[in-house]
Structures are given as C-alpha cells and as structure tokens.
Coordinates of C-alpha atoms in Angstrom, one line a residue:
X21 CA 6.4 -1.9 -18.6
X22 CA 4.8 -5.1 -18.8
X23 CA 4.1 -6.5 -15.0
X24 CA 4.8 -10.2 -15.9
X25 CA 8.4 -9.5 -15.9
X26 CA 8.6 -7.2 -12.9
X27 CA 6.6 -10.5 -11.0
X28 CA 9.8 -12.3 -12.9
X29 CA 12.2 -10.6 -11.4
X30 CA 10.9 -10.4 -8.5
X31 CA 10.5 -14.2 -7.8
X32 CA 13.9 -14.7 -9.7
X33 CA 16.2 -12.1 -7.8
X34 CA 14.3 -12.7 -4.0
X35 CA 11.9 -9.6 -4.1
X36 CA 8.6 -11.5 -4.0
X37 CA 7.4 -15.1 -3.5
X38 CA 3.9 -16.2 -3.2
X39 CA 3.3 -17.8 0.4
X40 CA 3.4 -21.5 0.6
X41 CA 4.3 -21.8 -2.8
X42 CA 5.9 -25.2 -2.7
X43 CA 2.0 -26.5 -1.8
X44 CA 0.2 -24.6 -4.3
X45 CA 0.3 -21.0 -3.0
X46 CA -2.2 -19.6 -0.6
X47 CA -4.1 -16.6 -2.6
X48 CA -3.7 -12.7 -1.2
X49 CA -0.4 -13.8 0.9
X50 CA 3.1 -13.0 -0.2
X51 CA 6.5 -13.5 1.6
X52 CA 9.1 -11.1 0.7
X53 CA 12.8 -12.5 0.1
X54 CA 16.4 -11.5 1.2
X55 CA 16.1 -8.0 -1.1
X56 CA 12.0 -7.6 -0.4
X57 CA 12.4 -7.4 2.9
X58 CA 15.3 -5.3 2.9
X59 CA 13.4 -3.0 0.5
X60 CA 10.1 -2.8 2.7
X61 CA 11.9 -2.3 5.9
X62 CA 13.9 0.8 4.1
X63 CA 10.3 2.2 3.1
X64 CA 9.1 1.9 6.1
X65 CA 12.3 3.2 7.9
X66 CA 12.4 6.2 5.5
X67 CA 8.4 7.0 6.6
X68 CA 9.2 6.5 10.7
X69 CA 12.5 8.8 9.8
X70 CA 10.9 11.7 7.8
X71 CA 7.7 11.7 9.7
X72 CA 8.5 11.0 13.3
X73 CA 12.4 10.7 14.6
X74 CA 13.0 13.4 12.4
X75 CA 11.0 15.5 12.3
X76 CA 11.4 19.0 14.1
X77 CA 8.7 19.5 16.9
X78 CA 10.4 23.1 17.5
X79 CA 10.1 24.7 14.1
X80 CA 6.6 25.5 11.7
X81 CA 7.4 23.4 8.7
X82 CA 6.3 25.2 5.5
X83 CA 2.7 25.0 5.0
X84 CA 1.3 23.7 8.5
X85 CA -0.5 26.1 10.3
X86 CA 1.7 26.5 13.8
X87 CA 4.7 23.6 14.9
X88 CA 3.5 20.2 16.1
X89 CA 4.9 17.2 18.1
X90 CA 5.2 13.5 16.8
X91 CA 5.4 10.3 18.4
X92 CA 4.2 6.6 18.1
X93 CA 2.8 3.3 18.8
X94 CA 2.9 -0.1 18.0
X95 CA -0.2 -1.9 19.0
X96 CA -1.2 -5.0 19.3
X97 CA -3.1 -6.8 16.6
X98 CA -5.4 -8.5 18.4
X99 CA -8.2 -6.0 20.6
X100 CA -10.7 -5.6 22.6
X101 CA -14.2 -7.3 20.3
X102 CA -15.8 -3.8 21.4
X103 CA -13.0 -1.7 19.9
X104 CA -14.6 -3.2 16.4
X105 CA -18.3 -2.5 17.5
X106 CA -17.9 1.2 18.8
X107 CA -15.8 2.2 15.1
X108 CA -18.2 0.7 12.8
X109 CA -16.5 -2.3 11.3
X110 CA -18.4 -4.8 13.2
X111 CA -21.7 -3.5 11.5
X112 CA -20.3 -2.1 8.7
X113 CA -16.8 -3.8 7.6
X114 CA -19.0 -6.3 4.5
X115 CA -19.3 -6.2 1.3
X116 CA -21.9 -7.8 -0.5
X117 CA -21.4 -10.9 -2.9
X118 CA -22.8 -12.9 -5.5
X119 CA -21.9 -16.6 -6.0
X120 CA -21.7 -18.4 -9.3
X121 CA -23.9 -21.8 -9.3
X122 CA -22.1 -22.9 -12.7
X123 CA -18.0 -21.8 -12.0
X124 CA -18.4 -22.0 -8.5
X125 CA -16.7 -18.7 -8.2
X126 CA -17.4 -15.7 -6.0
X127 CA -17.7 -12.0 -6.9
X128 CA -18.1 -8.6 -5.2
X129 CA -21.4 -7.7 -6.3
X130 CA -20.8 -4.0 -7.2
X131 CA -17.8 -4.9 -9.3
X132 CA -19.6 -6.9 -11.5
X133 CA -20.1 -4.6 -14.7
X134 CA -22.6 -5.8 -17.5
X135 CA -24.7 -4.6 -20.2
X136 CA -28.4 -5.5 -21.7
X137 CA -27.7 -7.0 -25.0
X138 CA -30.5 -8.2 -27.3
X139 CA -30.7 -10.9 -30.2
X140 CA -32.5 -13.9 -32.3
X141 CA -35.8 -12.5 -29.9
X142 CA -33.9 -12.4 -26.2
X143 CA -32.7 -9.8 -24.1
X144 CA -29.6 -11.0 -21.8
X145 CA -27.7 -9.1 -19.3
X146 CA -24.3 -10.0 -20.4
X147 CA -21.1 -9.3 -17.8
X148 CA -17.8 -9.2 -17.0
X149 CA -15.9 -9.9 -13.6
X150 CA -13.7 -7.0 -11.9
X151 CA -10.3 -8.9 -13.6
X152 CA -11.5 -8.3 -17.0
X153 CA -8.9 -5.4 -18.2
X154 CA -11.4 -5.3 -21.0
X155 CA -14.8 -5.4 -20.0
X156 CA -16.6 -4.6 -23.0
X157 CA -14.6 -6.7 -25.3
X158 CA -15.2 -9.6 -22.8
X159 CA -18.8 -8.9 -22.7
X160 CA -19.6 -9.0 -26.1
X161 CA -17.5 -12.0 -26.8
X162 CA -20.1 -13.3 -23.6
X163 CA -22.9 -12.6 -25.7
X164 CA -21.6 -13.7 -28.8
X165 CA -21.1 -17.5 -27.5
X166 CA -24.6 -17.5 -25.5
X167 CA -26.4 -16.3 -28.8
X168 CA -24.1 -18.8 -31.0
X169 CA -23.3 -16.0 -33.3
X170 CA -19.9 -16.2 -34.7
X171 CA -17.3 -12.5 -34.1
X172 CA -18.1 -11.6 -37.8
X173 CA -21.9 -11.2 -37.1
X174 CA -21.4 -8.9 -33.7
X175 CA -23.3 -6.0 -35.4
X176 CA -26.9 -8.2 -35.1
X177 CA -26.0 -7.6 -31.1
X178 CA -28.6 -5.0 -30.5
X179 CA -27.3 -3.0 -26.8
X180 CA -28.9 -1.2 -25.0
X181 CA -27.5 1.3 -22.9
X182 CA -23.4 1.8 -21.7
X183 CA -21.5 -0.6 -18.8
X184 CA -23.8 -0.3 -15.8
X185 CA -22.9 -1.8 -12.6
X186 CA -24.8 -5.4 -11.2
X187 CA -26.3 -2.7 -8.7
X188 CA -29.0 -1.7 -10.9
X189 CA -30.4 -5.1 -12.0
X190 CA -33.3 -6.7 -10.1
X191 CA -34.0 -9.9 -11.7
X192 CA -30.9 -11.9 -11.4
X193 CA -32.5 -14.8 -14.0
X194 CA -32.0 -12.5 -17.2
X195 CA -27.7 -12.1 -16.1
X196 CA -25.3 -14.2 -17.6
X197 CA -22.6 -14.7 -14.9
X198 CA -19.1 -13.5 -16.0
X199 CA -17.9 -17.2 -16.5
X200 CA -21.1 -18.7 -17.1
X201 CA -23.1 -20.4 -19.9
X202 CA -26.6 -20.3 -18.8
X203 CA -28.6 -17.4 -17.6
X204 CA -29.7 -17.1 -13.6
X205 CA -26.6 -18.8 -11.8
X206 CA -25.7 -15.9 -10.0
X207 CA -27.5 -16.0 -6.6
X208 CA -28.8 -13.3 -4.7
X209 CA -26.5 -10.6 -2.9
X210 CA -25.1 -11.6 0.9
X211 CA -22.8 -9.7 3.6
X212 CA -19.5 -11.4 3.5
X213 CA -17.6 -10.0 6.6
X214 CA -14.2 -9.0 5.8
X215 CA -12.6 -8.9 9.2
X216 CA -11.1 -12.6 10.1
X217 CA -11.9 -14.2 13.3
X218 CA -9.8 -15.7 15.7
X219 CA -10.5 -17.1 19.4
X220 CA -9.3 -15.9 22.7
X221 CA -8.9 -18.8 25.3
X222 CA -9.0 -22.6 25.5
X223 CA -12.6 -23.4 25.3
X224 CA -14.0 -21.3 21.9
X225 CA -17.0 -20.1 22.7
X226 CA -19.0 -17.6 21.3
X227 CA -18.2 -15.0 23.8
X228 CA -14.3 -15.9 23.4
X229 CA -14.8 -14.2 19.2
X230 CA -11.9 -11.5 18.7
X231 CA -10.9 -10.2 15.7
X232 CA -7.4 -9.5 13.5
X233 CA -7.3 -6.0 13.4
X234 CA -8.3 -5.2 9.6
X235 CA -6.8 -1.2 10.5
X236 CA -4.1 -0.1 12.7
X237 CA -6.1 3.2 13.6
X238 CA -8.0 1.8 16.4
X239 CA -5.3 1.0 18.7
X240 CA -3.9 5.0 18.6
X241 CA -7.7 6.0 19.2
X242 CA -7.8 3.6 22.5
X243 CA -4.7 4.5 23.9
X244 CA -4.9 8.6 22.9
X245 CA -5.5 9.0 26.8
X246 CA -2.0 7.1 27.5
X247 CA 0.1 9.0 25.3
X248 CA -1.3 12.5 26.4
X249 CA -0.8 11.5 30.1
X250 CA 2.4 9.8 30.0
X251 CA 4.7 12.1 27.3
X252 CA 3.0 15.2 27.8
X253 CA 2.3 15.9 24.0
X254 CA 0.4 19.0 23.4
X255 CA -2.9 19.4 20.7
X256 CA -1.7 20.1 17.9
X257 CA 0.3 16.5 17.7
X258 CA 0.3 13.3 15.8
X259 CA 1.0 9.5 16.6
X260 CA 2.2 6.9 13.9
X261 CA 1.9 3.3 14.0
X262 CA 3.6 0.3 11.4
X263 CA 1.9 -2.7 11.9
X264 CA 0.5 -5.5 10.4
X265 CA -4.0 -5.1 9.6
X266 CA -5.7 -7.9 7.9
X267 CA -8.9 -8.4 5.6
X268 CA -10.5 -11.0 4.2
X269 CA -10.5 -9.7 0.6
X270 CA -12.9 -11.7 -1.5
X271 CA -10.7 -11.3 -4.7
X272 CA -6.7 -10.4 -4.0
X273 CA -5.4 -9.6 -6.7
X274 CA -3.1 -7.3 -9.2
X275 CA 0.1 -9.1 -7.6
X276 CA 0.4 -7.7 -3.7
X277 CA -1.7 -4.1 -4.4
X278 CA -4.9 -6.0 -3.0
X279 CA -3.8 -8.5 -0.3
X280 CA -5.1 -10.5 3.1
X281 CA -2.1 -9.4 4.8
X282 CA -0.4 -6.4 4.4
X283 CA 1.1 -3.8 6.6
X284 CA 0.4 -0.3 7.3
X285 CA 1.7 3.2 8.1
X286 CA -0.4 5.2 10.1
X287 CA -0.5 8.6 11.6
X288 CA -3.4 10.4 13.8
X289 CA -3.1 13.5 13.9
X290 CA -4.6 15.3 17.1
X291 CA -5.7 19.1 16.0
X292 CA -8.4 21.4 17.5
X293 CA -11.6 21.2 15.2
X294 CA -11.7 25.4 14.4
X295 CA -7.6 24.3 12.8
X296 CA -8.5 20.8 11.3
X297 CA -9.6 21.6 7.5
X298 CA -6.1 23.6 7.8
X299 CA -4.1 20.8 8.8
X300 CA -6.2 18.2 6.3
X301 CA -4.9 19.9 3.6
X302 CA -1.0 20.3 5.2
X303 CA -0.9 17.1 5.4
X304 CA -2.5 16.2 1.4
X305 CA 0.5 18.2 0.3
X306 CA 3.0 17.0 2.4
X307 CA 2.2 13.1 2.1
X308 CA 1.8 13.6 -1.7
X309 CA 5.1 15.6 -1.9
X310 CA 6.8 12.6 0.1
X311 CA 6.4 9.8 -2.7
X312 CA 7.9 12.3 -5.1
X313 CA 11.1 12.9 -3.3
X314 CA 11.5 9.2 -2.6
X315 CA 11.5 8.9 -6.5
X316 CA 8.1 8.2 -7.8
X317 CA 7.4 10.0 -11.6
X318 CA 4.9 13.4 -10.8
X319 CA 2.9 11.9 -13.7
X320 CA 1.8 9.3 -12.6
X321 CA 0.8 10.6 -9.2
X322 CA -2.5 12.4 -8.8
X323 CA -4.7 13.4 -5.4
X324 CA -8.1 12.9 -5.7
X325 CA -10.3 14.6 -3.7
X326 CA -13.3 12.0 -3.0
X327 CA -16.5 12.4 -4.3
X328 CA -19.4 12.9 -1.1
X329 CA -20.9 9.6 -2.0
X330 CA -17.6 7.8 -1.5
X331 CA -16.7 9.1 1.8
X332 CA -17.1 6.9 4.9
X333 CA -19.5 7.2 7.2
X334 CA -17.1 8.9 9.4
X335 CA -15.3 11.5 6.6
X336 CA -15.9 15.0 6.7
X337 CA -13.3 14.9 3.6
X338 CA -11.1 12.6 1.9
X339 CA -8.1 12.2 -0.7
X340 CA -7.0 9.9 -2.2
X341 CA -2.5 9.9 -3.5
X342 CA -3.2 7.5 -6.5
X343 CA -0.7 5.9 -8.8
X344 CA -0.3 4.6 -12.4
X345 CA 0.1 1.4 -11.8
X346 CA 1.4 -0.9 -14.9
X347 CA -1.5 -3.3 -14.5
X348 CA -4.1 -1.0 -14.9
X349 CA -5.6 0.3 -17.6
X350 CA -4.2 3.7 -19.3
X351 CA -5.4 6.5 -17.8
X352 CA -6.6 5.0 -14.2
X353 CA -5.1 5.2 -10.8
X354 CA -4.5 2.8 -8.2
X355 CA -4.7 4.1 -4.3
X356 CA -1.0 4.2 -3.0
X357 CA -2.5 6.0 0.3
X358 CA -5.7 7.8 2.0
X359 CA -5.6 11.7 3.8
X360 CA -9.1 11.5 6.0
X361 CA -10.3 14.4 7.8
X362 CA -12.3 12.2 10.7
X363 CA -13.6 14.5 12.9
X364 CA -13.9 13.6 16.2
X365 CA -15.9 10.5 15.1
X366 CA -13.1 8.0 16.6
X367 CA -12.7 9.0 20.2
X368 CA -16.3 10.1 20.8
X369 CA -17.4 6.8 19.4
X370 CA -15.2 4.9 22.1
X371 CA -15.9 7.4 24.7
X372 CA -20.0 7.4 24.4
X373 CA -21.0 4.2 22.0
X374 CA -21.1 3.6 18.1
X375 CA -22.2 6.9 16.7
X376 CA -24.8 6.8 14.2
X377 CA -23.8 8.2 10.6
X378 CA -27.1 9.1 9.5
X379 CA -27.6 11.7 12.1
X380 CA -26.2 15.5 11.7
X381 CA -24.5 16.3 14.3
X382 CA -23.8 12.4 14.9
X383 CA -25.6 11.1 17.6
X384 CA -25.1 7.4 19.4
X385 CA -26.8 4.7 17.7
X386 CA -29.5 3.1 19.6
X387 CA -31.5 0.0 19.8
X388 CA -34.7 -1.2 19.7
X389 CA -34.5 -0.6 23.3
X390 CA -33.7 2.8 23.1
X391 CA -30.1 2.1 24.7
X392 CA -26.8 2.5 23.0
X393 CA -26.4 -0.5 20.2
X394 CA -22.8 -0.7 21.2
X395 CA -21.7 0.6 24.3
X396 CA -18.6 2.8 24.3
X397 CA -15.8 2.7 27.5
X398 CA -17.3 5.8 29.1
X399 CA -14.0 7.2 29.7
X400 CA -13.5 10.8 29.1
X401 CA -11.1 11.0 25.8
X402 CA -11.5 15.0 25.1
X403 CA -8.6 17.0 25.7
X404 CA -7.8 20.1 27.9
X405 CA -5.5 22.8 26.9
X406 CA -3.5 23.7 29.9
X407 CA -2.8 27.6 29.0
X408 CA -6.4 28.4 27.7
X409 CA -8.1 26.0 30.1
X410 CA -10.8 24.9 27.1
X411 CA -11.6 21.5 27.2
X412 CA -12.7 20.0 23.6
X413 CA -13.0 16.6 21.8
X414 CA -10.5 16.8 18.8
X415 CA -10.4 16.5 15.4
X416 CA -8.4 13.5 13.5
X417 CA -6.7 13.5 10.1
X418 CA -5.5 10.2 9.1
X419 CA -3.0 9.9 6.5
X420 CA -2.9 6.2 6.0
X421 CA -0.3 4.5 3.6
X422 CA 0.4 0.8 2.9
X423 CA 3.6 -0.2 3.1
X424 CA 3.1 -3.2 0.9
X425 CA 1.5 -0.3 -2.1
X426 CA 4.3 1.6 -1.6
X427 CA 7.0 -1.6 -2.0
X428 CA 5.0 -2.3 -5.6
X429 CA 4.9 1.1 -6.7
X430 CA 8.9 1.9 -6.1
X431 CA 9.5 -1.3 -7.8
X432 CA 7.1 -1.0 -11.0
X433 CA 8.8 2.9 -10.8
X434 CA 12.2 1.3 -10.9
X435 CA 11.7 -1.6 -13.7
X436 CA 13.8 0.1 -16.2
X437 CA 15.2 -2.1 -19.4
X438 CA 17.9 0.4 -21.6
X439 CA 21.2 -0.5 -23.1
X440 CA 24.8 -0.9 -21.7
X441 CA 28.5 -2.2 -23.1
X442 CA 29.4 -5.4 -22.1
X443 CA 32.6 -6.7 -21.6
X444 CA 33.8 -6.8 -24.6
X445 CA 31.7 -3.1 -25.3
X446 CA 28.7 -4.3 -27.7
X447 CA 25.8 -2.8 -26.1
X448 CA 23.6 -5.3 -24.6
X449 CA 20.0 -4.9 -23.0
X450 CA 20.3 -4.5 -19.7
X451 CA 17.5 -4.7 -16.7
X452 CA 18.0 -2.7 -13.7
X453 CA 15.8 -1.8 -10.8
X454 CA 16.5 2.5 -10.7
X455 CA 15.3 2.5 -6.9
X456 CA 15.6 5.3 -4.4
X457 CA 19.2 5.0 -2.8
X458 CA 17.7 5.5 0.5
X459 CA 15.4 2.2 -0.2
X460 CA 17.6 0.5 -2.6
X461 CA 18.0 -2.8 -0.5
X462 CA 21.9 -3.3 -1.0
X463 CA 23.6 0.3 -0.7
X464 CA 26.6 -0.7 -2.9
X465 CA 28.1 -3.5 -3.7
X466 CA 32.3 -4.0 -3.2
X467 CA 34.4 -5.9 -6.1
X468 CA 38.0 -7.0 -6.3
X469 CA 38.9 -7.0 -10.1
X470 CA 41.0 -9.9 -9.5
X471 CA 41.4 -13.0 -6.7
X472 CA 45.1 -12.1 -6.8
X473 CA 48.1 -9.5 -6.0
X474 CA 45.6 -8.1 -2.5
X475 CA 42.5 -6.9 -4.1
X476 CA 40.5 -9.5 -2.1
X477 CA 42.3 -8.0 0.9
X478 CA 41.9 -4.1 0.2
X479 CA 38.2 -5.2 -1.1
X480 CA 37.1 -7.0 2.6
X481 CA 38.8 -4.4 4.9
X482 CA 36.5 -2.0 2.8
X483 CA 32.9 -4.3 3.0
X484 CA 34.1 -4.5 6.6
X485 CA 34.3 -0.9 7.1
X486 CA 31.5 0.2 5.1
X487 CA 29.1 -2.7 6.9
X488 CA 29.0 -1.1 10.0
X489 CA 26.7 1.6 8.5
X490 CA 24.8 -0.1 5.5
X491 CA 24.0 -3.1 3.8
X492 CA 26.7 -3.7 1.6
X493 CA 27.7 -6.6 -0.3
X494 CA 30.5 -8.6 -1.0
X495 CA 31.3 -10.4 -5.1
X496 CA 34.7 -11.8 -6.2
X497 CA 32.3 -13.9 -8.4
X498 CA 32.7 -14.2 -12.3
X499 CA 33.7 -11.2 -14.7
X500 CA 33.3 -7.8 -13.7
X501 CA 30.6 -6.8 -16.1
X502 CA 28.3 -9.8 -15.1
X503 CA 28.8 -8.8 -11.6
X504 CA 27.6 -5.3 -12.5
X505 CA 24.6 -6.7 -14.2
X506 CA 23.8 -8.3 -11.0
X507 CA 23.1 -5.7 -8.8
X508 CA 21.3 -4.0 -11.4
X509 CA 18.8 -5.7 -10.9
X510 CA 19.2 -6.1 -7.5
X511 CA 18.8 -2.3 -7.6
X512 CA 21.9 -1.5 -6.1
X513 CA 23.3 2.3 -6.5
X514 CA 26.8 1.9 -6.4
X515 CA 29.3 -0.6 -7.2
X516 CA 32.7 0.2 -5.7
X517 CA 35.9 -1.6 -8.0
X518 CA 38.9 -2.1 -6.2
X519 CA 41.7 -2.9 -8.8
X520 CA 45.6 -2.4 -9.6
X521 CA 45.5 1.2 -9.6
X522 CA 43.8 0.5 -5.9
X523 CA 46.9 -1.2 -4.8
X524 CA 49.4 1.5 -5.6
X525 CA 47.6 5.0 -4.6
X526 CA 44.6 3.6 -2.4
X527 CA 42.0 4.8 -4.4
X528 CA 39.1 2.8 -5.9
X529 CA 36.6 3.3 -8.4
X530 CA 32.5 4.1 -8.1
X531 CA 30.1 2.9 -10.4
X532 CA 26.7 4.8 -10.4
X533 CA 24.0 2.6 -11.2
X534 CA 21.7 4.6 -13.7
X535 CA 24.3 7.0 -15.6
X536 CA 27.1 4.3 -15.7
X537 CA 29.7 6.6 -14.6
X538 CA 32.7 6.1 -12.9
X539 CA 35.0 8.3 -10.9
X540 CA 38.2 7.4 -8.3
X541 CA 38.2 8.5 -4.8
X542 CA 40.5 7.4 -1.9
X543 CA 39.3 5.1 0.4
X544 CA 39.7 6.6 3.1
X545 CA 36.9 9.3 1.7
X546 CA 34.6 6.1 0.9
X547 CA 32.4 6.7 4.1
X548 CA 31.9 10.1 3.3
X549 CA 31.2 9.8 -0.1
X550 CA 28.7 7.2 0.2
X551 CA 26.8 9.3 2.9
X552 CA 26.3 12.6 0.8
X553 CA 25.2 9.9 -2.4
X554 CA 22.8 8.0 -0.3
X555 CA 21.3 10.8 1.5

C-alpha cells in the first residue's frame, strides 16, 4: 500500500487533518474529522469494553494465573512537579541532540547513521538523518557531491566499515551533516527535555513550573492508595486510564505514529511480586491476541521481547506488540504498544524518593548531601492482604497502548483497492476502508432506491430506529452504486437498500461491505441482524 494515498483519503473523506492547517500546519499535531473521531472513540471504547466494563472479575480467564478485578481512572493532566521528579522523567525524560550550523535543522543524535568514506586523499564521515528510508543510498550520493565525483565513478569511494551510529564518533569536524555541504556544522550533543512546560498561577515564577503529563501512568501510581481504600479492590487487580500525555518530540513524523499530542490507553496492573513474571506474560498474550481479533493481519504483528540494554531504568522485562507499518521499510516493525514488568519501582519511588537505577536492589538516590535528591510523599503505598495479613509493596505490569498507533494501524490494515461492477456492471477499481465493524465509524448506512412511491418514508422510520443504537447514516443522494462507493471508503460495513420489493413485503436488502453480497431480511429483524454482524 502506498501511505500517500491512505494520508489522501484520509484528509479527503474527514479521517485526518493536520492542526491549523489553514495557517501552515503546526508539526506533530493532528485533528481528527467527523469519521476520525468516530473511529478513535470506537477504538478506544472497544479497549475500556474488552478490558474493563467487561470483563469478568468472577471467573479465571484462560491463561492468567487466578481471577482478577478491573477498574479505572481518568487523571488529570497536569500534576504535582514532584510526581515528575520521584519517576525519573525530570532527570531522565531528554534526549540528546545535534544542531545543523548550515540547514539550521535539528537531529536526535543517536539516530543519526553515517559511515567513514575515503577519496581524492580525505576521509569524511558521511550521514544520513533518521527520515532517510534509504540511508546508504543517501549516504553515498552525500559523499559523491562533497568529493565532486559524478554516480558513474562511486567505486573510487573507498568505505570503511558498515552504518554505525553518530554515537561512536568523537571529532564532530570530520562529519558531513545529513543536509550539509561542508564538514563540522554539526555542533556538539545537548539534553533537550521532552516534557513541555506550562505555569501554575498568575505571576510565573520559577517555583510556579508544572509540567503536561508526557505518560498517563503516574496519576494511577499516586492515587493507588484511593482506589484500594474507597472500592475495596483486592491484589491481584488492575486500573486503566484513557487520556491525553504529551512530548515534545524533536522530529514527529511518519504521519500521526510519532506525534506531540497523542492519547493513551493504560492499565497497572497490581500483582504480588512471587505471581508478577506470571501475570507479565498473561498479559503479552492477551494484549497481542487483542489487535488480532479487532482485525489486524497475524503477519504483520510480532512481540518482541526487549533486549537488557533497551529496558528502562525501571524494567525488569519488556515487550514490545510491533506492526508492519506501510511506511517502513520491509521487514521492520513499528511499536503499536509496550507490556512492562515494573516492579515495584513506581510506588516505592513516590513512597520513599527517586530510586536510583544503578543500585541492585534499588536504593533512593541521594545527593551531594547525602539526602534523598528527590523527596518522595512519605505515605505508606504497600498493600496488606486482609486474609493472610502480609503486608508487601507490589509488583506493576504496564501494558501501555496508544490510541492514536492503534487508529493508524486499523486504517493502513483497512486501505484495500480491488475491483467491483458499477452500475452499469463493468468492473471498476474500487477503494474501500475493510475496518473492524465494531470500529468501523458509520455502522451501516440506509438508502432509498428512489425519492418516490414511500422509500424515503420506509428508509427514515428505519435510520430512526436503527439510530438509537448506532451511528448510522442517512443517503437519498445520487445513483445507488455511487452511494455504495461512498461508504466504502468511509469504511462502512453494511449498506441497507430499501426499494419496491421493500414496499410490498417489508423486507429490505443488506449489502456487506467486503464480499459485496446481498441478502433480504424483514425489517422488523433489522436490529437483530445488525447486532449479531456487528458484534
């Protein structure tokens, strides 16, 4: 599939729009339209559904280790400033980055990719930015223009070594920038903060500095006390959260998979530590088997198990559910959403101060004072199990997905372009959006086959009945075929045809979007029919 035409139909049927768009666009924000925000809110709905309101706190679900309860939150996005100190994103939440004297661009300095190329008596460190899809193609045309050589006379390019990262180069005055001409414009590595600050208060001082959340996490750590007081939940038990985080990405990019804004769906799940590797790996399976049954392709899903030298300072484990998306190249994964095994690192951290990673067990971080560097809220956040009596700190496992990921990847699943009659039968290309009935923004759509003898009629009372329990939609508009096409691409599943035959025996015809078949049914049985399609 190529992605410029899903980011077509997306802007042209009221998926997508870039944010602010009539003054330029604002980069790593998007607005979602009529049928966006339909779709997202039936993602998300479909996540609180399975995981939460419906899910049975009475039975042992196949493959968890005992039954469990599940509840929620929604917390606000703005926090406490020592909520950021005590988890580690005030001192940790950077990234470092390189700035271009020549383009006057920025860069993440370990994305940078580059490789020592020789020729005509110089040795260059030539290098591509982290958009190149083809970095090694892009690096040696690089070379090829700094040198003056011409494409026919690449073999005098003498390389040595493969693609190494920016990382491993000291002397930035041999590196030819990704868009530069002259060696040495890239300036030395700084912390760029990725959390974006606000102010608390009328008068803006330092001391009135808070933060936009850049994780919904936190707030289900801080208020783990509340819920276990006031709903008397039981260890083990999890608590979900959808809400809006926020980071000040560097480069957003790959339409909305890496944006400023973007929304997230959360669950902590509470467990004792001696149970926790058990329930880390319920929860891989059961998150992973999720995206399938809401209609992502098994091949191009995988769960990667993270290497030790990518896990955060807080991970005993972590994997990764990664998909194929069309804007990457073949064979490599994009994260749709992470399973963390935390530990107890969260709630000891705000119970005691900022634990320090490079200890083992983890011990509080302290200052050149010898006091805690970040002072924790010295309330007591370890749990007490009322028919044992032990009292214990637990263990979290995160299963974190991003609503926004999810969106993309159901709609670059769905882009599907085959064949279909027209109206006068000649097959015609035809693009339609194969999405998930239970996310498919519009349910089905209701059609009188003429303006005349009471289809309009028949055709209302129906969208009128069938409204009260979906998003349906009404079109008298244009010929019957063209009306098809339309929510075909609007992803619709089932088009419903009221026509003469409706008028005489009270049946009407259904349309299913991706096999193009039709059957009658009365319409009295509509409701019904619709409920066991939709699911």
């Amino acid at each position: 599939m190529e992605m410029e035409k899903l980011v077509s139909l997306c802007k042209r049927r009221g998926f997508m729009f870039q944010s602010s768009e009539i003054y330029g666009g604002i980069n790593g924000f998007w607005d979602y339209g009529p049928l966006g925000v339909e779709l997202k809110r039936n993602i998300k709905d479909a996540w609180w559904r399975d995981m939460v309101t419906g899910h049975d706190d009475l039975a042992q679900l196949p493959g968890a280790p005992a039954a469990y309860e599940m509840t929620g939150l929604d917390c606000t996005i703005i926090m406490h400033p020592q909520v950021w100190k005590c988890s580690g994103h005030y001192d940790l939440f950077h990234d470092y980055m390189v700035d271009c004297r020549e383009s006057k661009k920025r860069y993440r300095h370990d994305q940078i990719q580059g490789r020592w190329v020789e020729a005509k008596d110089k040795k260059i460190f030539a290098t591509a930015g982290s958009d190149s899809e083809s970095p090694e193609a892009d690096i040696e045309r690089q070379a090829l223009k700094f040198f003056g050589m011409r494409s026919k006379n690449a073999d005098e390019l003498k390389w040595d070594g493969p693609l190494v990262s920016l990382t491993t180069v000291d002397d930035f005055e041999q590196v030819l920038g990704p868009d530069a001409k002259s060696l040495g414009t890239l300036t030395p590595p700084r912390e760029f903060n990725l959390m974006f600050k606000t102010t608390i208060g009328a008068l803006g001082g330092e001391a009135d500095t808070a933060f936009l959340r850049p994780e919904t996490a936190q707030g289900i750590f801080v208020n783990f006390k509340n819920v276990v007081d006031s709903s008397r939940v039981r260890v083990p038990f999890g608590i979900a959260q959808v809400g809006k985080s926020f980071r000040n990405e560097i480069t957003p990019r790959n339409f909305t998979f890496r944006s400023r804004e973007f929304e997230q769906m959360e669950i902590e799940f509470f467990c004792h530590p001696d149970s926790s590797q058990e329930w880390y790996r319920y929860w891989r399976e059961r998150r992973f088997q999720w995206y399938k049954d809401m209609g992502l392709d098994e091949g191009k899903l995988i769960l990667r198990e993270h290497d030790p030298e990518e896990l955060a300072h807080y991970s005993i484990g972590t994997a990764d559910i990664e998909y194929a998306f069309p804007f990457l190249p073949e064979g490599e994964y994009g994260e749709l959403e992470g399973i963390a095994h935390r530990g107890d690192f969260d709630l000891r951290s705000h119970m005691e101060g900022k634990l320090d990673p490079s200890t083992n067990p983890m011990t509080v971080e302290l200052n050149e004072e010898g006091k805690p560097k970040h002072r924790g809220s010295g309330k007591d956040l370890s749990y007490r199990d009322d028919i044992t009596g032990e009292r214990f700190v637990p263990h979290v496992v995160e299963p974190s997905a991003g609503a926004d990921r999810a969106t993309l990847a159901f709609l670059c699943e769905a882009f599907t372009e085959d064949e279909a009659p027209d109206d006068k039968g000649n097959m015609q290309t035809r693009t339609v959006m194969k999405l998930h009935p239970r996310i498919a923004p519009i349910k089905a759509a209701i059609f009188p086959l003429v303006k005349k003898d009471g289809m309009p009629e028949m055709a209302q009372d129906i969208y009128r009945s069938l409204k009260k329990d979906w998003n349906v939609f009404y079109d008298e508009k244009g010929a019957v075929g063209r009306r098809y096409r339309r929510q075909d691409e609007a992803g619709t599943p089932f088009c419903i045809t009221i026509d003469g035959e409706s008028m005489q025996d009270q049946t009407v015809t259904i349309r299913h979007r991706d096999t193009l078949e039709q059957w009658r049914v009365k319409a009295d049985d509509l409701s019904g029919e619709l409920r066991k399609l939709i699911g």
